[in-house]
mmCIF file of N, CA and C in Angstrom:
data_model
loop_
_atom_site.group_PDB
_atom_site.id
_atom_site.type_symbol
_atom_site.label_atom_id
_atom_site.label_comp_id
_atom_site.label_asym_id
_atom_site.label_seq_id
_atom_site.Cartn_x
_atom_site.Cartn_y
_atom_site.Cartn_z
ATOM 1 N N UNK F 27 2.363 19.482 -7.031
ATOM 2 C CA UNK F 27 2.070 19.228 -8.434
ATOM 3 C C UNK F 27 2.466 17.796 -8.809
ATOM 4 N N UNK F 28 3.674 17.362 -8.423
ATOM 5 C CA UNK F 28 4.132 16.005 -8.706
ATOM 6 C C UNK F 28 3.221 14.981 -8.041
ATOM 7 N N UNK F 29 2.802 15.282 -6.808
ATOM 8 C CA UNK F 29 1.895 14.374 -6.095
ATOM 9 C C UNK F 29 0.612 14.151 -6.880
ATOM 10 N N UNK F 30 0.014 15.233 -7.370
ATOM 11 C CA UNK F 30 -1.249 15.129 -8.111
ATOM 12 C C UNK F 30 -1.085 14.325 -9.392
ATOM 13 N N UNK F 31 0.024 14.506 -10.085
ATOM 14 C CA UNK F 31 0.278 13.768 -11.323
ATOM 15 C C UNK F 31 0.413 12.278 -11.029
ATOM 16 N N UNK F 32 1.208 11.942 -10.013
ATOM 17 C CA UNK F 32 1.413 10.533 -9.659
ATOM 18 C C UNK F 32 0.115 9.874 -9.209
ATOM 19 N N UNK F 33 -0.630 10.572 -8.382
ATOM 20 C CA UNK F 33 -1.904 10.023 -7.909
ATOM 21 C C UNK F 33 -2.876 9.871 -9.082
ATOM 22 N N UNK F 34 -2.873 10.820 -9.993
ATOM 23 C CA UNK F 34 -3.731 10.729 -11.178
ATOM 24 C C UNK F 34 -3.396 9.519 -12.043
ATOM 25 N N UNK F 35 -2.120 9.229 -12.211
ATOM 26 C CA UNK F 35 -1.694 8.063 -12.989
ATOM 27 C C UNK F 35 -2.191 6.781 -12.326
ATOM 28 N N UNK F 36 -2.033 6.694 -11.005
ATOM 29 C CA UNK F 36 -2.467 5.488 -10.295
ATOM 30 C C UNK F 36 -3.996 5.369 -10.331
ATOM 31 N N UNK F 37 -4.703 6.468 -10.182
ATOM 32 C CA UNK F 37 -6.167 6.429 -10.254
ATOM 33 C C UNK F 37 -6.636 5.973 -11.647
ATOM 34 N N UNK F 38 -5.950 6.436 -12.688
ATOM 35 C CA UNK F 38 -6.255 5.980 -14.050
ATOM 36 C C UNK F 38 -6.080 4.468 -14.130
ATOM 37 N N UNK F 39 -4.978 3.965 -13.588
ATOM 38 C CA UNK F 39 -4.729 2.521 -13.548
ATOM 39 C C UNK F 39 -5.856 1.805 -12.800
ATOM 40 N N UNK F 40 -6.231 2.331 -11.630
ATOM 41 C CA UNK F 40 -7.276 1.697 -10.825
ATOM 42 C C UNK F 40 -8.618 1.646 -11.560
ATOM 43 N N UNK F 41 -8.916 2.689 -12.300
ATOM 44 C CA UNK F 41 -10.231 2.795 -12.944
ATOM 45 C C UNK F 41 -10.309 2.047 -14.275
ATOM 46 N N UNK F 42 -9.244 2.072 -15.070
ATOM 47 C CA UNK F 42 -9.328 1.548 -16.423
ATOM 48 C C UNK F 42 -8.505 0.288 -16.688
ATOM 49 N N UNK F 43 -7.404 0.110 -16.025
ATOM 50 C CA UNK F 43 -6.536 -1.038 -16.311
ATOM 51 C C UNK F 43 -6.778 -2.184 -15.329
ATOM 52 N N UNK F 44 -6.809 -1.881 -14.050
ATOM 53 C CA UNK F 44 -6.971 -2.912 -13.030
ATOM 54 C C UNK F 44 -8.243 -3.752 -13.183
ATOM 55 N N UNK F 45 -9.388 -3.165 -13.544
ATOM 56 C CA UNK F 45 -10.607 -3.985 -13.668
ATOM 57 C C UNK F 45 -10.532 -5.082 -14.732
ATOM 58 N N UNK F 46 -9.690 -4.928 -15.751
ATOM 59 C CA UNK F 46 -9.611 -5.941 -16.799
ATOM 60 C C UNK F 46 -8.564 -7.014 -16.485
ATOM 61 N N UNK F 47 -7.806 -6.837 -15.413
ATOM 62 C CA UNK F 47 -6.805 -7.815 -14.998
ATOM 63 C C UNK F 47 -7.352 -8.660 -13.852
ATOM 64 N N UNK F 48 -6.898 -9.902 -13.731
ATOM 65 C CA UNK F 48 -7.348 -10.696 -12.582
ATOM 66 C C UNK F 48 -6.757 -10.142 -11.288
ATOM 67 N N UNK F 49 -7.495 -10.222 -10.172
ATOM 68 C CA UNK F 49 -6.956 -9.724 -8.905
ATOM 69 C C UNK F 49 -5.725 -10.537 -8.504
ATOM 70 N N UNK F 50 -4.637 -9.837 -8.188
ATOM 71 C CA UNK F 50 -3.407 -10.566 -7.884
ATOM 72 C C UNK F 50 -2.617 -9.976 -6.718
ATOM 73 N N UNK F 51 -3.045 -8.869 -6.158
ATOM 74 C CA UNK F 51 -2.289 -8.265 -5.067
ATOM 75 C C UNK F 51 -2.402 -9.140 -3.820
ATOM 76 N N UNK F 52 -1.283 -9.390 -3.184
ATOM 77 C CA UNK F 52 -1.211 -10.262 -2.017
ATOM 78 C C UNK F 52 -1.294 -9.484 -0.703
ATOM 79 N N UNK F 53 -1.422 -8.183 -0.801
ATOM 80 C CA UNK F 53 -1.390 -7.341 0.388
ATOM 81 C C UNK F 53 -2.697 -6.580 0.576
ATOM 82 N N UNK F 54 -2.896 -6.122 1.801
ATOM 83 C CA UNK F 54 -3.944 -5.151 2.114
ATOM 84 C C UNK F 54 -3.267 -3.988 2.819
ATOM 85 N N UNK F 55 -3.476 -2.764 2.403
ATOM 86 C CA UNK F 55 -4.220 -2.331 1.222
ATOM 87 C C UNK F 55 -3.507 -2.756 -0.064
ATOM 88 N N UNK F 56 -4.232 -2.718 -1.171
ATOM 89 C CA UNK F 56 -3.651 -3.120 -2.446
ATOM 90 C C UNK F 56 -2.446 -2.254 -2.770
ATOM 91 N N UNK F 57 -1.634 -2.724 -3.698
ATOM 92 C CA UNK F 57 -0.413 -1.997 -4.048
ATOM 93 C C UNK F 57 -0.708 -0.602 -4.600
ATOM 94 N N UNK F 58 -1.773 -0.460 -5.374
ATOM 95 C CA UNK F 58 -2.087 0.860 -5.928
ATOM 96 C C UNK F 58 -2.546 1.815 -4.823
ATOM 97 N N UNK F 59 -3.330 1.319 -3.884
ATOM 98 C CA UNK F 59 -3.757 2.152 -2.758
ATOM 99 C C UNK F 59 -2.565 2.502 -1.880
ATOM 100 N N UNK F 60 -1.670 1.546 -1.674
ATOM 101 C CA UNK F 60 -0.438 1.782 -0.905
ATOM 102 C C UNK F 60 0.374 2.893 -1.571
ATOM 103 N N UNK F 61 0.510 2.826 -2.900
ATOM 104 C CA UNK F 61 1.269 3.821 -3.649
ATOM 105 C C UNK F 61 0.697 5.219 -3.414
ATOM 106 N N UNK F 62 -0.621 5.341 -3.528
ATOM 107 C CA UNK F 62 -1.270 6.638 -3.313
ATOM 108 C C UNK F 62 -1.053 7.119 -1.877
ATOM 109 N N UNK F 63 -1.250 6.226 -0.899
ATOM 110 C CA UNK F 63 -1.048 6.603 0.506
ATOM 111 C C UNK F 63 0.396 7.027 0.770
ATOM 112 N N UNK F 64 1.346 6.317 0.167
ATOM 113 C CA UNK F 64 2.764 6.647 0.359
ATOM 114 C C UNK F 64 3.091 8.016 -0.234
ATOM 115 N N UNK F 65 2.547 8.313 -1.405
ATOM 116 C CA UNK F 65 2.782 9.621 -2.036
ATOM 117 C C UNK F 65 2.170 10.732 -1.193
ATOM 118 N N UNK F 66 0.960 10.508 -0.671
ATOM 119 C CA UNK F 66 0.315 11.517 0.175
ATOM 120 C C UNK F 66 1.094 11.739 1.469
ATOM 121 N N UNK F 67 1.596 10.671 2.052
ATOM 122 C CA UNK F 67 2.249 10.756 3.348
ATOM 123 C C UNK F 67 3.713 11.195 3.267
ATOM 124 N N UNK F 68 4.440 10.760 2.226
ATOM 125 C CA UNK F 68 5.880 10.995 2.169
ATOM 126 C C UNK F 68 6.339 11.838 0.987
ATOM 127 N N UNK F 69 5.410 12.313 0.169
ATOM 128 C CA UNK F 69 5.785 13.160 -0.956
ATOM 129 C C UNK F 69 5.989 12.358 -2.233
ATOM 130 N N UNK F 70 6.150 13.067 -3.325
ATOM 131 C CA UNK F 70 6.236 12.438 -4.638
ATOM 132 C C UNK F 70 7.405 11.500 -4.836
ATOM 133 N N UNK F 71 8.587 11.911 -4.423
ATOM 134 C CA UNK F 71 9.780 11.103 -4.683
ATOM 135 C C UNK F 71 9.869 9.919 -3.724
ATOM 136 N N UNK F 72 9.838 10.178 -2.422
ATOM 137 C CA UNK F 72 9.937 9.086 -1.454
ATOM 138 C C UNK F 72 8.721 8.168 -1.544
ATOM 139 N N UNK F 73 7.545 8.720 -1.774
ATOM 140 C CA UNK F 73 6.346 7.910 -1.925
ATOM 141 C C UNK F 73 6.430 6.995 -3.132
ATOM 142 N N UNK F 74 6.993 7.491 -4.224
ATOM 143 C CA UNK F 74 7.179 6.665 -5.414
ATOM 144 C C UNK F 74 8.164 5.531 -5.139
ATOM 145 N N UNK F 75 9.243 5.831 -4.442
ATOM 146 C CA UNK F 75 10.218 4.793 -4.085
ATOM 147 C C UNK F 75 9.546 3.718 -3.229
ATOM 148 N N UNK F 76 8.762 4.150 -2.243
ATOM 149 C CA UNK F 76 8.061 3.193 -1.383
ATOM 150 C C UNK F 76 7.046 2.373 -2.188
ATOM 151 N N UNK F 77 6.315 3.020 -3.084
ATOM 152 C CA UNK F 77 5.325 2.320 -3.898
ATOM 153 C C UNK F 77 5.960 1.295 -4.822
ATOM 154 N N UNK F 78 7.066 1.647 -5.438
ATOM 155 C CA UNK F 78 7.759 0.710 -6.321
ATOM 156 C C UNK F 78 8.320 -0.462 -5.515
ATOM 157 N N UNK F 79 8.875 -0.173 -4.334
ATOM 158 C CA UNK F 79 9.388 -1.244 -3.476
ATOM 159 C C UNK F 79 8.262 -2.198 -3.091
ATOM 160 N N UNK F 80 7.096 -1.668 -2.808
ATOM 161 C CA UNK F 80 5.942 -2.510 -2.450
ATOM 162 C C UNK F 80 5.522 -3.369 -3.630
ATOM 163 N N UNK F 81 5.476 -2.803 -4.823
ATOM 164 C CA UNK F 81 5.105 -3.563 -6.016
ATOM 165 C C UNK F 81 6.100 -4.701 -6.245
ATOM 166 N N UNK F 82 7.365 -4.433 -6.013
ATOM 167 C CA UNK F 82 8.382 -5.477 -6.166
ATOM 168 C C UNK F 82 8.237 -6.571 -5.105
ATOM 169 N N UNK F 83 7.752 -6.205 -3.914
ATOM 170 C CA UNK F 83 7.521 -7.200 -2.855
ATOM 171 C C UNK F 83 6.307 -8.072 -3.142
ATOM 172 N N UNK F 84 5.395 -7.596 -3.954
ATOM 173 C CA UNK F 84 4.148 -8.312 -4.245
ATOM 174 C C UNK F 84 4.397 -9.305 -5.373
ATOM 175 N N UNK F 85 4.792 -10.502 -5.002
ATOM 176 C CA UNK F 85 5.097 -11.532 -5.978
ATOM 177 C C UNK F 85 4.699 -12.895 -5.427
ATOM 178 N N UNK F 86 4.708 -13.927 -6.249
ATOM 179 C CA UNK F 86 4.250 -15.245 -5.803
ATOM 180 C C UNK F 86 5.094 -15.884 -4.700
ATOM 181 N N UNK F 87 6.258 -15.341 -4.408
ATOM 182 C CA UNK F 87 7.143 -15.940 -3.421
ATOM 183 C C UNK F 87 6.964 -15.385 -2.010
ATOM 184 N N UNK F 88 6.030 -14.453 -1.826
ATOM 185 C CA UNK F 88 5.729 -13.914 -0.498
ATOM 186 C C UNK F 88 4.287 -14.251 -0.142
ATOM 187 N N UNK F 89 4.010 -14.337 1.147
ATOM 188 C CA UNK F 89 2.648 -14.704 1.529
ATOM 189 C C UNK F 89 1.725 -13.497 1.574
ATOM 190 N N UNK F 90 2.252 -12.281 1.618
ATOM 191 C CA UNK F 90 1.417 -11.082 1.638
ATOM 192 C C UNK F 90 0.894 -10.785 3.025
ATOM 193 N N UNK F 91 -0.286 -10.206 3.102
ATOM 194 C CA UNK F 91 -0.888 -9.869 4.379
ATOM 195 C C UNK F 91 -1.107 -8.376 4.519
ATOM 196 N N UNK F 92 -1.220 -7.938 5.752
ATOM 197 C CA UNK F 92 -1.473 -6.527 6.051
ATOM 198 C C UNK F 92 -0.148 -5.767 6.022
ATOM 199 N N UNK F 93 -0.097 -4.719 5.216
ATOM 200 C CA UNK F 93 1.134 -3.933 5.068
ATOM 201 C C UNK F 93 0.798 -2.481 4.737
ATOM 202 N N UNK F 94 0.326 -1.713 5.726
ATOM 203 C CA UNK F 94 0.018 -0.301 5.463
ATOM 204 C C UNK F 94 1.288 0.543 5.364
ATOM 205 N N UNK F 95 1.135 1.757 4.877
ATOM 206 C CA UNK F 95 2.253 2.693 4.761
ATOM 207 C C UNK F 95 2.711 3.099 6.167
ATOM 208 N N UNK F 96 3.989 2.879 6.495
ATOM 209 C CA UNK F 96 4.473 3.281 7.817
ATOM 210 C C UNK F 96 4.651 4.797 7.915
ATOM 211 N N UNK F 97 4.761 5.294 9.143
ATOM 212 C CA UNK F 97 4.940 6.733 9.353
ATOM 213 C C UNK F 97 6.321 7.209 8.923
ATOM 214 N N UNK F 98 7.310 6.345 9.009
ATOM 215 C CA UNK F 98 8.672 6.699 8.607
ATOM 216 C C UNK F 98 8.996 6.049 7.276
ATOM 217 N N UNK F 99 9.796 6.732 6.460
ATOM 218 C CA UNK F 99 10.180 6.207 5.153
ATOM 219 C C UNK F 99 10.965 4.906 5.308
ATOM 220 N N UNK F 100 10.565 3.910 4.548
ATOM 221 C CA UNK F 100 11.301 2.654 4.471
ATOM 222 C C UNK F 100 10.869 1.926 3.214
ATOM 223 N N UNK F 101 11.750 1.096 2.682
ATOM 224 C CA UNK F 101 11.370 0.289 1.527
ATOM 225 C C UNK F 101 10.974 -1.121 1.962
ATOM 226 N N UNK F 102 10.971 -1.354 3.264
ATOM 227 C CA UNK F 102 10.634 -2.672 3.788
ATOM 228 C C UNK F 102 9.202 -2.706 4.300
ATOM 229 N N UNK F 103 8.714 -3.895 4.555
ATOM 230 C CA UNK F 103 7.357 -4.098 5.046
ATOM 231 C C UNK F 103 7.158 -3.409 6.395
ATOM 232 N N UNK F 104 5.961 -2.902 6.621
ATOM 233 C CA UNK F 104 5.635 -2.215 7.871
ATOM 234 C C UNK F 104 5.685 -3.220 9.026
ATOM 235 N N UNK F 105 6.566 -3.004 10.012
ATOM 236 C CA UNK F 105 6.669 -3.958 11.119
ATOM 237 C C UNK F 105 5.527 -3.848 12.126
ATOM 238 N N UNK F 106 4.748 -2.780 12.091
ATOM 239 C CA UNK F 106 3.669 -2.577 13.061
ATOM 240 C C UNK F 106 2.353 -2.211 12.376
ATOM 241 N N UNK F 107 1.747 -3.148 11.648
ATOM 242 C CA UNK F 107 0.484 -2.821 10.968
ATOM 243 C C UNK F 107 -0.662 -2.568 11.939
ATOM 244 N N UNK F 108 -0.538 -3.033 13.181
ATOM 245 C CA UNK F 108 -1.622 -2.843 14.154
ATOM 246 C C UNK F 108 -1.811 -1.377 14.532
ATOM 247 N N UNK F 109 -0.843 -0.526 14.234
ATOM 248 C CA UNK F 109 -0.953 0.897 14.552
ATOM 249 C C UNK F 109 -1.672 1.685 13.453
ATOM 250 N N UNK F 110 -2.020 1.035 12.374
ATOM 251 C CA UNK F 110 -2.671 1.683 11.245
ATOM 252 C C UNK F 110 -4.158 1.829 11.539
ATOM 253 N N UNK F 111 -4.712 2.999 11.296
ATOM 254 C CA UNK F 111 -6.120 3.251 11.595
ATOM 255 C C UNK F 111 -6.981 2.904 10.386
ATOM 256 N N UNK F 112 -7.459 1.678 10.362
ATOM 257 C CA UNK F 112 -8.293 1.191 9.287
ATOM 258 C C UNK F 112 -9.224 0.143 9.885
ATOM 259 N N UNK F 113 -10.492 0.123 9.474
ATOM 260 C CA UNK F 113 -11.464 -0.785 10.078
ATOM 261 C C UNK F 113 -11.081 -2.250 9.921
ATOM 262 N N UNK F 114 -10.663 -2.643 8.740
ATOM 263 C CA UNK F 114 -10.318 -4.047 8.495
ATOM 264 C C UNK F 114 -9.102 -4.451 9.305
ATOM 265 N N UNK F 115 -8.102 -3.596 9.337
ATOM 266 C CA UNK F 115 -6.890 -3.904 10.102
ATOM 267 C C UNK F 115 -7.204 -3.901 11.586
ATOM 268 N N UNK F 116 -7.997 -2.955 12.037
ATOM 269 C CA UNK F 116 -8.351 -2.891 13.462
ATOM 270 C C UNK F 116 -9.077 -4.166 13.891
ATOM 271 N N UNK F 117 -9.993 -4.652 13.065
ATOM 272 C CA UNK F 117 -10.704 -5.885 13.402
ATOM 273 C C UNK F 117 -9.736 -7.063 13.504
ATOM 274 N N UNK F 118 -8.779 -7.115 12.617
ATOM 275 C CA UNK F 118 -7.829 -8.231 12.611
ATOM 276 C C UNK F 118 -6.965 -8.247 13.869
ATOM 277 N N UNK F 119 -6.506 -7.085 14.321
ATOM 278 C CA UNK F 119 -5.564 -7.037 15.434
ATOM 279 C C UNK F 119 -6.202 -6.784 16.795
ATOM 280 N N UNK F 120 -7.366 -6.147 16.839
ATOM 281 C CA UNK F 120 -7.914 -5.729 18.120
ATOM 282 C C UNK F 120 -9.102 -6.559 18.612
ATOM 283 N N UNK F 121 -9.534 -7.535 17.834
ATOM 284 C CA UNK F 121 -10.649 -8.390 18.265
ATOM 285 C C UNK F 121 -10.164 -9.755 18.720
ATOM 286 N N UNK F 122 -8.979 -9.832 19.262
ATOM 287 C CA UNK F 122 -8.419 -11.108 19.693
ATOM 288 C C UNK F 122 -8.680 -11.374 21.171
ATOM 289 N N UNK F 123 -9.647 -10.696 21.734
ATOM 290 C CA UNK F 123 -9.921 -10.843 23.169
ATOM 291 C C UNK F 123 -10.765 -12.038 23.462
#
């Protein structure tokens, strides 16, 4: 139940608030998508902690980049984004031959 509420709030943000703001997320996936993925993967409480930590990391003083939700709970950046199953990330890490 908590998961659905949190995801609903973020989806509302994505649909109605985010389009009127200039794009500013420095990471892929975006912070809102990261938040949803973290809640789905780690539950409402830990996922929220991870999502808030990611939002705090997304600021002008970091360079950003690829930072998917890790398999284990952490508030730090994912040290192994190449293990994430996503087409864009796979192209970035696996086409270096």
